[in-house]
Amino acid sequence: MTHQQATPARRAAPGASLRRWVRSGGLSTLVFALPLVIIFGLFSWLPIAKAVVMSFQKTNLIVTQWVGLQNFQDVLADPLLGIAVRNTVYFAALAIVIGYPLPLVLAVLMREVRRARGLYSALAYLPVVVPPVVSVLLWKFFYKAGPNGVFNTILGGIGLGPYPWLQDPNWAMPSLVLAATWAGAGGTIIIYLAALTSVPPELYEAAEVDGAGLWTKVWHVTLPQLRGVLFITLILQIIATAQVFLEPYLFTGGGPNNATITILLLIYRYAFQNSLGGNYGAATALSLMLALFLAAFSVLYFRLTRSWSQS
Amino acid sequence: MKSTHRVLGLLTAGTLSLTSLVACSGTDSEPEASDSPGGQTVLKVVALLPGSTQEAIDGFNAQVAEFEAANSDIDVQPEEYEWKATTFAAQLAGGTLPDVFEIPFTDAQGLVENGQLANMDAQFRSLSYADKFNEAILAAGTGADGQVYAIPAKNAYPIALTYNRSLFSSAGLDPDTPPTTWAEVREFAKKIADANPGVAGYATMTQNNTGGWQLTAQTYAHGGRIQSVDADQKATSTIDNEATRATLEFFKTLRWDDNSMGDNFLLDWGSINQAFAAGEVAMFTSGSDIYTAMVQTNSIDPDIYGLAPIPLEGADPAVLTGGTLAGVPASASDEVKDAAIKWIDFYYLSKLVDEKRAVEDAQTLVANNQPVGTPVLPMFSQEQYEQNMEWIKDYINVPLDQMKPFTDQMFSLPLAGEPSQRTQDIYALLDPVVQAVLTDQNADIEALLKDADQQAQALLDQG
C-alpha cells in the first residue's frame, strides 16, 4: 500500500519526477484515457475539424478547391434559408408551448399517484423506446387525411373534421410537433420524476398543514425547487428543436410546398439532394453557422438565467 | 498482486488503444480487389427493391446460384437497392455502393465527369453484341472520350399512363378504352372519385424530385420543354411555358374543382406504386416498366393493372423517356470489373440477345412467380425486341392483353430524352411547385412558374 505514496522530502534526482508521476498513477490514467481520447478524437473532433475546413471549400469529395467565404454567401443568399429558419423557429415555439409544460404536468400528476406509479412511468417512457422510424410510420398512418383516416374517424365521432394533417401547409408543422412531443415527452418526464424525489417532503407537508391544494403546492413548492432542472431541460429542448430533422424528413420531406423544411433538412438537401454529389461546402457552412448560433445562444441563456436558477 | 493488476490493466488499456487505432485506420483509395478466402472474387451487386416479396427474393437467389455455378471464381453478394437521388448521393459520398449499381440515364455523364465511374470500355467491348446496341441508349453511358463507362442494362422506358381496371369498371368505364386526351383523363378521374369515395381518380408524384420529373413528363406531353440547349451547350430554362402552365392548371382543376385527386399529396415513386396497388389511386403517370416493381414489392393483383400511352396534345408533344444503366465504382480493381461485366451480361443483357439465356431466365422467373414480358423500350432494335418476345412467349405471365393500349403504339411514340443539364436539381425545385398547386387553393401558378424559372436559370448559369 505504502509504496504508492511519494516521499516529498527527498530531493528529486533527474527523471525522478517522471518516475514519481508514473508511480502515482499518471501513466495508468493516460493509458486508460487513450482509447477514449483516440476514439473521441477520430470520430467526433476530426469530423468537426474537417467540416470547418470543408465549409471554405467547393468539393464533391473528389475535386476540391478553396472558395473562401463563398459558401457562406451562397447559403445566406438562398431564399430557402429564410423559410427554413422561420419553420425551425415555428417548430421550436410550438414544441415549447405544447411539449415543454406537458412532461412537467404529467410528472407532477404521476408523483401524486399513490399506486402503480412504476406502471405509469413505464407507459410514459414507452414512446421513447419505440424506434423513431416505426413511430413515424404509425403516426403517418394515423394522420391519413380524408374521412377514413384514424384520427379523422375518431374526431368525426364527435363531429369534428376531417382535417388535412400533413397534407396542408398550415396543418403540417403542428402535426409534426404533436408526434414529436409524444415521442420525446417520456424522457423528460423521467428527468422530472427523478428531480421531484429530491424535493424535501417536509415542504409539501408544511404546505398541506397551511391548507395548500395541489396547484398551490406545485406553484410554491415544486416549481421553485425544480427551477434548475427546468432551465436545463428548456435549453436542451431549444437546442434539440433547432436541430429537428427526423420528423420533417420522414413525415413530409419538407413539404407541402416547403412548409416543414427546417435548417437541418436544408443542410441535408444541400449535401444529398443532387444524386451526383451535393454541395457539401454549403452544407457544412450552414452547419457551422447553426452550431455557432446555438453555442452563443447557450452562453447567453446561461448568463441570463444564472441568477434565477441559483436564487 | 497489486503491481500484477496494474500491469494487466496497462496491457488491457494499451491493447484497446491499439485496437481502436487499427479499427479506425481506413483503407486508402487503392483499387479494391475483394477476394474471399476461397480465392473467389467477391462481387457486390444490386438486388431487388427493399421490401420485395419472398418469391421475388427466391427468384433472384436462384439466378445468383445459376450464375455462380457457371462462374465458380465469383462470389456474388446481393444488396437491396432502390435508386433515390438523396440516398444515392449519400451512398456515393460514403463509398458504400455495391460493385455493380444502377443509375438513371441522366446521371451517367455527371458521374463520368466527376471520375466516379470505372472505365468499362474494354470489358464492354468483349461482349459479342456490343456493336448491336441502340446508339442513342449507349450514348447515355459513354463519356466525352468515347469510352463506355456505364452500360445500358436494366431497361429503357417511356412514361405511360398506368390505370386501375377495376376502378374503371366500378365507375362504369370500359377498362379496355383508357383515356386518350387530358380532358378524358379529367372526366374519368372525376367519375372514379365520385363512385369511390377516398380514392384518387388521378394522382401525381410530388416528392424526392419525382414531382419535378412527372411535371416535366406531362409538360412534354403537352408539347412543351423545360430547358433548351444551344450548340455551345449553353442551357436556358424554359420552365415558364404554356405546356407546364397547362399541366399545373390541369392539376388545380382536378384537385380543387373536381376533388378527384384524393387526399395524399406527398407521394414519390415507391409510395404512389404502393397506393396504386392498394386501390387508392386509379390513374397516374410513370415509367412503362413499373408493373415488375409492383409485383415484386407491392403484391399487386394483376387483374387491376392497365397501361396506356400518356395522352399527347399541343404542338410537338413528346413522350419523356428514361432508363437505367449499370455502373461500377471508379475504385474497382480489374478483377472486380471483369467479374462485373460477366454479371451484367448474365443478369441484364444476354437474355435479350441469346435464345438459350432468354428461355433459361424466363424459366427461372416463372418458377418463382416473377413477371416475364413487361413492355419496355428495345435496348437494341425493334426486331431484336420482337425476336426476344417470341423466344419467351410461352413464359410471358404479365397481363399483356391489359397493356395492349400501350403496346399497340409503343413503337410509334414520339420519344424525347430528359433535360440534359442540372436535371435532378431542377426536378427538385419543381417538387414544391406541384405541392403548392395541390395543397394551396390560392396558389399563384404564374408566380410559381416565374420563380421556378429564375431559380432553374440560376442553376444552369452555375454550369
CSV table of N, CA and C in Angstrom, one decimal, chain A residues 123-242:
chain,number,residue,atom,x,y,z
A,123,LEU,N,-45.3,3.4,-18.9
A,123,LEU,CA,-46.1,3.8,-20.0
A,123,LEU,C,-45.7,5.2,-20.6
A,124,ALA,N,-45.3,6.1,-19.8
A,124,ALA,CA,-44.8,7.4,-20.2
A,124,ALA,C,-43.5,7.2,-21.0
A,125,TYR,N,-42.7,6.3,-20.6
A,125,TYR,CA,-41.4,6.2,-21.3
A,125,TYR,C,-41.5,5.3,-22.6
A,126,LEU,N,-42.5,4.6,-22.7
A,126,LEU,CA,-42.6,3.6,-23.8
A,126,LEU,C,-42.4,4.2,-25.2
A,127,PRO,N,-43.0,5.4,-25.5
A,127,PRO,CA,-42.8,6.0,-26.8
A,127,PRO,C,-41.3,6.3,-27.1
A,128,VAL,N,-40.5,6.5,-26.0
A,128,VAL,CA,-39.1,6.8,-26.3
A,128,VAL,C,-38.4,5.5,-26.7
A,129,VAL,N,-38.9,4.3,-26.3
A,129,VAL,CA,-38.3,3.1,-26.6
A,129,VAL,C,-38.6,2.6,-28.1
A,130,VAL,N,-39.8,3.1,-28.5
A,130,VAL,CA,-40.2,2.7,-29.9
A,130,VAL,C,-39.2,3.3,-30.9
A,131,PRO,N,-38.7,2.6,-31.8
A,131,PRO,CA,-37.8,3.2,-32.8
A,131,PRO,C,-38.5,4.3,-33.6
A,132,PRO,N,-37.8,5.4,-33.7
A,132,PRO,CA,-38.4,6.6,-34.3
A,132,PRO,C,-39.1,6.4,-35.6
A,133,VAL,N,-38.4,5.6,-36.5
A,133,VAL,CA,-39.0,5.3,-37.8
A,133,VAL,C,-40.3,4.6,-37.7
A,134,VAL,N,-40.4,3.7,-36.8
A,134,VAL,CA,-41.6,2.9,-36.6
A,134,VAL,C,-42.7,3.8,-36.1
A,135,SER,N,-42.4,4.7,-35.1
A,135,SER,CA,-43.4,5.6,-34.6
A,135,SER,C,-43.9,6.6,-35.7
A,136,VAL,N,-42.9,7.0,-36.5
A,136,VAL,CA,-43.3,8.0,-37.6
A,136,VAL,C,-44.3,7.3,-38.5
A,137,LEU,N,-44.0,6.0,-38.9
A,137,LEU,CA,-44.8,5.3,-39.8
A,137,LEU,C,-46.2,5.1,-39.2
A,138,LEU,N,-46.3,4.8,-37.9
A,138,LEU,CA,-47.6,4.7,-37.3
A,138,LEU,C,-48.3,6.0,-37.3
A,139,TRP,N,-47.7,7.1,-36.9
A,139,TRP,CA,-48.3,8.4,-36.9
A,139,TRP,C,-48.8,8.8,-38.3
A,140,LYS,N,-47.9,8.4,-39.3
A,140,LYS,CA,-48.3,8.8,-40.7
A,140,LYS,C,-49.6,8.1,-41.0
A,141,PHE,N,-49.7,6.8,-40.6
A,141,PHE,CA,-51.0,6.1,-40.8
A,141,PHE,C,-52.2,6.8,-40.1
A,142,PHE,N,-51.9,7.2,-38.9
A,142,PHE,CA,-53.0,7.8,-38.1
A,142,PHE,C,-53.4,9.2,-38.8
A,143,TYR,N,-52.4,9.8,-39.3
A,143,TYR,CA,-52.6,11.2,-39.9
A,143,TYR,C,-53.3,11.1,-41.3
A,144,LYS,N,-53.6,10.0,-41.8
A,144,LYS,CA,-54.2,9.9,-43.1
A,144,LYS,C,-55.3,11.0,-43.2
A,145,ALA,N,-55.2,11.8,-44.3
A,145,ALA,CA,-56.2,12.8,-44.5
A,145,ALA,C,-57.5,12.1,-45.0
A,146,GLY,N,-58.5,12.8,-45.1
A,146,GLY,CA,-59.8,12.2,-45.6
A,146,GLY,C,-60.5,11.6,-44.4
A,147,PRO,N,-61.8,11.4,-44.6
A,147,PRO,CA,-62.7,10.9,-43.5
A,147,PRO,C,-62.3,9.6,-42.9
A,148,ASN,N,-61.6,8.7,-43.7
A,148,ASN,CA,-61.4,7.4,-43.2
A,148,ASN,C,-60.0,7.2,-42.5
A,149,GLY,N,-59.3,8.3,-42.3
A,149,GLY,CA,-58.1,8.3,-41.5
A,149,GLY,C,-58.4,8.0,-40.1
A,150,VAL,N,-57.4,7.5,-39.3
A,150,VAL,CA,-57.7,7.0,-37.9
A,150,VAL,C,-58.1,8.2,-37.1
A,151,PHE,N,-57.3,9.3,-37.1
A,151,PHE,CA,-57.6,10.5,-36.2
A,151,PHE,C,-58.9,11.1,-36.7
A,152,ASN,N,-59.1,11.2,-38.0
A,152,ASN,CA,-60.3,11.8,-38.5
A,152,ASN,C,-61.5,11.0,-38.2
A,153,THR,N,-61.4,9.7,-38.2
A,153,THR,CA,-62.5,8.8,-37.8
A,153,THR,C,-62.9,9.1,-36.4
A,154,ILE,N,-61.9,9.1,-35.5
A,154,ILE,CA,-62.1,9.3,-34.1
A,154,ILE,C,-62.8,10.7,-33.9
A,155,LEU,N,-62.2,11.7,-34.5
A,155,LEU,CA,-62.7,13.1,-34.3
A,155,LEU,C,-64.1,13.2,-35.0
A,156,GLY,N,-64.3,12.5,-36.1
A,156,GLY,CA,-65.6,12.5,-36.7
A,156,GLY,C,-66.7,12.0,-35.8
A,157,GLY,N,-66.3,11.2,-34.9
A,157,GLY,CA,-67.3,10.7,-33.9
A,157,GLY,C,-67.9,11.7,-33.0
A,158,ILE,N,-67.1,12.8,-32.8
A,158,ILE,CA,-67.6,13.9,-32.0
A,158,ILE,C,-67.9,15.2,-32.9
A,159,GLY,N,-68.1,14.9,-34.2
A,159,GLY,CA,-68.5,15.9,-35.1
A,159,GLY,C,-67.4,16.9,-35.6
A,160,LEU,N,-66.1,16.5,-35.4
A,160,LEU,CA,-65.0,17.3,-35.9
A,160,LEU,C,-64.4,16.8,-37.1
A,161,GLY,N,-63.8,17.6,-37.9
A,161,GLY,CA,-63.0,17.2,-39.1
A,161,GLY,C,-63.9,16.9,-40.3
A,162,PRO,N,-63.3,16.2,-41.3
A,162,PRO,CA,-61.9,15.7,-41.3
A,162,PRO,C,-60.9,16.9,-41.5
A,163,TYR,N,-59.7,16.6,-41.0
A,163,TYR,CA,-58.6,17.6,-41.1
A,163,TYR,C,-57.5,17.1,-42.0
A,164,PRO,N,-56.8,18.0,-42.7
A,164,PRO,CA,-55.8,17.5,-43.7
A,164,PRO,C,-54.5,17.1,-43.1
A,165,TRP,N,-54.2,17.3,-41.8
A,165,TRP,CA,-53.0,17.0,-41.1
A,165,TRP,C,-51.8,17.3,-41.9
A,166,LEU,N,-51.1,16.3,-42.4
A,166,LEU,CA,-49.8,16.5,-43.1
A,166,LEU,C,-49.9,17.1,-44.5
A,167,GLN,N,-51.2,17.1,-45.0
A,167,GLN,CA,-51.4,17.4,-46.4
A,167,GLN,C,-51.7,18.9,-46.7
A,168,ASP,N,-51.5,19.7,-45.6
A,168,ASP,CA,-51.8,21.1,-45.8
A,168,ASP,C,-50.7,21.9,-45.2
A,169,PRO,N,-50.2,23.0,-45.9
A,169,PRO,CA,-49.1,23.7,-45.3
A,169,PRO,C,-49.3,24.3,-43.9
A,170,ASN,N,-50.6,24.6,-43.6
A,170,ASN,CA,-50.8,25.2,-42.3
A,170,ASN,C,-50.9,24.2,-41.2
A,171,TRP,N,-51.3,23.0,-41.6
A,171,TRP,CA,-51.5,21.9,-40.6
A,171,TRP,C,-50.3,21.1,-40.4
A,172,ALA,N,-49.4,21.1,-41.3
A,172,ALA,CA,-48.3,20.1,-41.3
A,172,ALA,C,-47.4,20.3,-40.1
A,173,MET,N,-46.9,21.5,-39.8
A,173,MET,CA,-46.0,21.7,-38.7
A,173,MET,C,-46.6,21.3,-37.4
A,174,PRO,N,-47.8,21.8,-37.0
A,174,PRO,CA,-48.4,21.4,-35.7
A,174,PRO,C,-48.5,19.9,-35.6
A,175,SER,N,-48.8,19.2,-36.8
A,175,SER,CA,-48.9,17.8,-36.7
A,175,SER,C,-47.6,17.1,-36.4
A,176,LEU,N,-46.5,17.7,-36.9
A,176,LEU,CA,-45.2,17.2,-36.6
A,176,LEU,C,-44.8,17.3,-35.1
A,177,VAL,N,-45.2,18.5,-34.6
A,177,VAL,CA,-44.9,18.8,-33.2
A,177,VAL,C,-45.6,17.9,-32.3
A,178,LEU,N,-46.8,17.6,-32.6
A,178,LEU,CA,-47.7,16.7,-31.8
A,178,LEU,C,-47.0,15.3,-31.7
A,179,ALA,N,-46.6,14.8,-32.9
A,179,ALA,CA,-45.9,13.5,-32.9
A,179,ALA,C,-44.6,13.5,-32.2
A,180,ALA,N,-43.8,14.6,-32.4
A,180,ALA,CA,-42.5,14.7,-31.7
A,180,ALA,C,-42.7,14.8,-30.2
A,181,THR,N,-43.7,15.5,-29.8
A,181,THR,CA,-44.0,15.6,-28.3
A,181,THR,C,-44.3,14.3,-27.7
A,182,TRP,N,-45.1,13.5,-28.4
A,182,TRP,CA,-45.5,12.2,-28.0
A,182,TRP,C,-44.2,11.3,-27.9
A,183,ALA,N,-43.4,11.5,-28.9
A,183,ALA,CA,-42.2,10.6,-28.9
A,183,ALA,C,-41.1,11.0,-27.9
A,184,GLY,N,-41.1,12.3,-27.5
A,184,GLY,CA,-40.0,12.8,-26.7
A,184,GLY,C,-40.3,13.0,-25.2
A,185,ALA,N,-41.6,13.1,-24.9
A,185,ALA,CA,-42.0,13.6,-23.6
A,185,ALA,C,-41.5,12.6,-22.5
A,186,GLY,N,-41.5,11.3,-22.8
A,186,GLY,CA,-41.2,10.3,-21.8
A,186,GLY,C,-39.9,10.5,-21.2
A,187,GLY,N,-38.9,10.9,-22.0
A,187,GLY,CA,-37.5,11.1,-21.4
A,187,GLY,C,-37.5,12.2,-20.4
A,188,THR,N,-38.2,13.3,-20.8
A,188,THR,CA,-38.2,14.5,-19.9
A,188,THR,C,-39.0,14.2,-18.6
A,189,ILE,N,-40.1,13.4,-18.7
A,189,ILE,CA,-40.9,13.0,-17.6
A,189,ILE,C,-40.0,12.3,-16.6
A,190,ILE,N,-39.2,11.4,-17.1
A,190,ILE,CA,-38.3,10.6,-16.2
A,190,ILE,C,-37.4,11.6,-15.4
A,191,ILE,N,-36.8,12.5,-16.2
A,191,ILE,CA,-35.9,13.5,-15.5
A,191,ILE,C,-36.7,14.3,-14.4
A,192,TYR,N,-37.9,14.7,-14.7
A,192,TYR,CA,-38.7,15.5,-13.7
A,192,TYR,C,-39.0,14.6,-12.5
A,193,LEU,N,-39.4,13.3,-12.8
A,193,LEU,CA,-39.7,12.4,-11.7
A,193,LEU,C,-38.6,12.3,-10.8
A,194,ALA,N,-37.4,12.1,-11.4
A,194,ALA,CA,-36.1,12.0,-10.6
A,194,ALA,C,-35.9,13.2,-9.8
A,195,ALA,N,-36.1,14.4,-10.4
A,195,ALA,CA,-35.9,15.7,-9.7
A,195,ALA,C,-36.9,15.9,-8.6
A,196,LEU,N,-38.1,15.4,-8.8
A,196,LEU,CA,-39.2,15.6,-7.8
A,196,LEU,C,-38.9,14.8,-6.5
A,197,THR,N,-38.1,13.7,-6.7
A,197,THR,CA,-37.8,12.9,-5.5
A,197,THR,C,-36.8,13.7,-4.6
A,198,SER,N,-36.1,14.7,-5.2
A,198,SER,CA,-35.2,15.4,-4.3
A,198,SER,C,-35.8,16.6,-3.6
A,199,VAL,N,-37.1,16.8,-3.9
A,199,VAL,CA,-37.8,17.9,-3.2
A,199,VAL,C,-38.2,17.4,-1.8
A,200,PRO,N,-37.7,18.1,-0.8
A,200,PRO,CA,-37.9,17.6,0.6
A,200,PRO,C,-39.4,17.5,0.9
A,201,PRO,N,-39.9,16.3,1.4
A,201,PRO,CA,-41.3,16.1,1.6
A,201,PRO,C,-41.9,17.0,2.7
A,202,GLU,N,-41.0,17.5,3.5
A,202,GLU,CA,-41.5,18.4,4.6
A,202,GLU,C,-42.1,19.7,4.0
A,203,LEU,N,-41.5,20.1,2.9
A,203,LEU,CA,-42.1,21.3,2.3
A,203,LEU,C,-43.5,21.1,1.9
A,204,TYR,N,-43.8,19.9,1.3
A,204,TYR,CA,-45.2,19.6,1.0
A,204,TYR,C,-46.1,19.5,2.2
A,205,GLU,N,-45.5,18.8,3.2
A,205,GLU,CA,-46.3,18.6,4.5
A,205,GLU,C,-46.6,19.9,5.1
A,206,ALA,N,-45.6,20.8,5.1
A,206,ALA,CA,-45.8,22.2,5.7
A,206,ALA,C,-46.9,22.9,4.9
A,207,ALA,N,-46.8,22.8,3.5
A,207,ALA,CA,-47.8,23.4,2.7
A,207,ALA,C,-49.2,22.9,2.9
A,208,GLU,N,-49.3,21.5,3.1
A,208,GLU,CA,-50.6,20.9,3.4
A,208,GLU,C,-51.2,21.4,4.7
A,209,VAL,N,-50.3,21.5,5.7
A,209,VAL,CA,-50.7,22.0,7.0
A,209,VAL,C,-51.3,23.4,6.9
A,210,ASP,N,-50.7,24.2,6.0
A,210,ASP,CA,-51.2,25.5,5.7
A,210,ASP,C,-52.5,25.5,4.8
A,211,GLY,N,-52.9,24.3,4.5
A,211,GLY,CA,-54.2,24.2,3.7
A,211,GLY,C,-54.0,24.3,2.2
A,212,ALA,N,-52.7,24.1,1.7
A,212,ALA,CA,-52.5,24.3,0.3
A,212,ALA,C,-53.1,23.1,-0.5
A,213,GLY,N,-53.6,23.5,-1.7
A,213,GLY,CA,-54.1,22.4,-2.6
A,213,GLY,C,-53.0,22.0,-3.6
A,214,LEU,N,-53.4,21.2,-4.6
A,214,LEU,CA,-52.4,20.7,-5.5
A,214,LEU,C,-51.7,21.9,-6.3
A,215,TRP,N,-52.5,22.8,-6.8
A,215,TRP,CA,-52.0,23.9,-7.6
A,215,TRP,C,-51.0,24.7,-6.8
A,216,THR,N,-51.4,25.0,-5.5
A,216,THR,CA,-50.6,25.9,-4.7
A,216,THR,C,-49.3,25.2,-4.4
A,217,LYS,N,-49.3,23.9,-4.1
A,217,LYS,CA,-48.1,23.1,-3.8
A,217,LYS,C,-47.2,23.2,-5.1
A,218,VAL,N,-47.8,23.0,-6.2
A,218,VAL,CA,-47.0,23.0,-7.4
A,218,VAL,C,-46.3,24.4,-7.6
A,219,TRP,N,-47.1,25.4,-7.5
A,219,TRP,CA,-46.6,26.7,-7.8
A,219,TRP,C,-45.6,27.2,-6.7
A,220,HIS,N,-45.8,26.9,-5.5
A,220,HIS,CA,-45.0,27.5,-4.4
A,220,HIS,C,-43.9,26.5,-4.0
A,221,VAL,N,-44.0,25.2,-4.3
A,221,VAL,CA,-43.0,24.3,-3.8
A,221,VAL,C,-42.3,23.6,-5.0
A,222,THR,N,-43.1,23.0,-5.8
A,222,THR,CA,-42.5,22.2,-6.9
A,222,THR,C,-41.7,23.0,-7.9
A,223,LEU,N,-42.3,24.0,-8.5
A,223,LEU,CA,-41.6,24.8,-9.5
A,223,LEU,C,-40.4,25.5,-9.0
A,224,PRO,N,-40.4,26.1,-7.8
A,224,PRO,CA,-39.2,26.8,-7.3
A,224,PRO,C,-38.1,25.7,-7.0
A,225,GLN,N,-38.5,24.5,-6.6
A,225,GLN,CA,-37.5,23.5,-6.3
A,225,GLN,C,-36.9,22.9,-7.5
A,226,LEU,N,-37.7,22.9,-8.6
A,226,LEU,CA,-37.2,22.3,-9.9
A,226,LEU,C,-36.6,23.3,-10.8
A,227,ARG,N,-36.4,24.6,-10.3
A,227,ARG,CA,-36.0,25.6,-11.2
A,227,ARG,C,-34.8,25.3,-12.0
A,228,GLY,N,-33.8,24.8,-11.3
A,228,GLY,CA,-32.5,24.4,-12.0
A,228,GLY,C,-32.7,23.4,-13.1
A,229,VAL,N,-33.5,22.4,-12.8
A,229,VAL,CA,-33.7,21.3,-13.8
A,229,VAL,C,-34.6,21.9,-15.0
A,230,LEU,N,-35.5,22.7,-14.6
A,230,LEU,CA,-36.4,23.3,-15.7
A,230,LEU,C,-35.6,24.2,-16.7
A,231,PHE,N,-34.6,24.9,-16.1
A,231,PHE,CA,-33.8,25.7,-17.0
A,231,PHE,C,-33.0,24.8,-18.0
A,232,ILE,N,-32.4,23.8,-17.4
A,232,ILE,CA,-31.6,22.9,-18.2
A,232,ILE,C,-32.5,22.2,-19.3
A,233,THR,N,-33.6,21.7,-18.9
A,233,THR,CA,-34.5,21.0,-19.9
A,233,THR,C,-34.9,22.0,-21.0
A,234,LEU,N,-35.1,23.2,-20.6
A,234,LEU,CA,-35.6,24.2,-21.6
A,234,LEU,C,-34.5,24.4,-22.6
A,235,ILE,N,-33.2,24.6,-22.2
A,235,ILE,CA,-32.2,24.9,-23.2
A,235,ILE,C,-31.9,23.6,-24.0
A,236,LEU,N,-32.0,22.5,-23.4
A,236,LEU,CA,-31.8,21.2,-24.1
A,236,LEU,C,-32.9,21.1,-25.2
A,237,GLN,N,-34.1,21.5,-24.8
A,237,GLN,CA,-35.2,21.4,-25.8
A,237,GLN,C,-35.0,22.4,-26.9
A,238,ILE,N,-34.6,23.6,-26.6
A,238,ILE,CA,-34.4,24.6,-27.6
A,238,ILE,C,-33.3,24.1,-28.6
A,239,ILE,N,-32.2,23.5,-28.1
A,239,ILE,CA,-31.1,23.0,-28.9
A,239,ILE,C,-31.6,21.9,-29.8
A,240,ALA,N,-32.4,21.0,-29.2
A,240,ALA,CA,-32.9,19.8,-29.9
A,240,ALA,C,-33.8,20.3,-31.0
A,241,THR,N,-34.7,21.2,-30.7
A,241,THR,CA,-35.7,21.6,-31.7
A,241,THR,C,-35.0,22.4,-32.8
A,242,ALA,N,-34.0,23.1,-32.5
A,242,ALA,CA,-33.2,23.9,-33.5
A,242,ALA,C,-32.6,22.9,-34.5
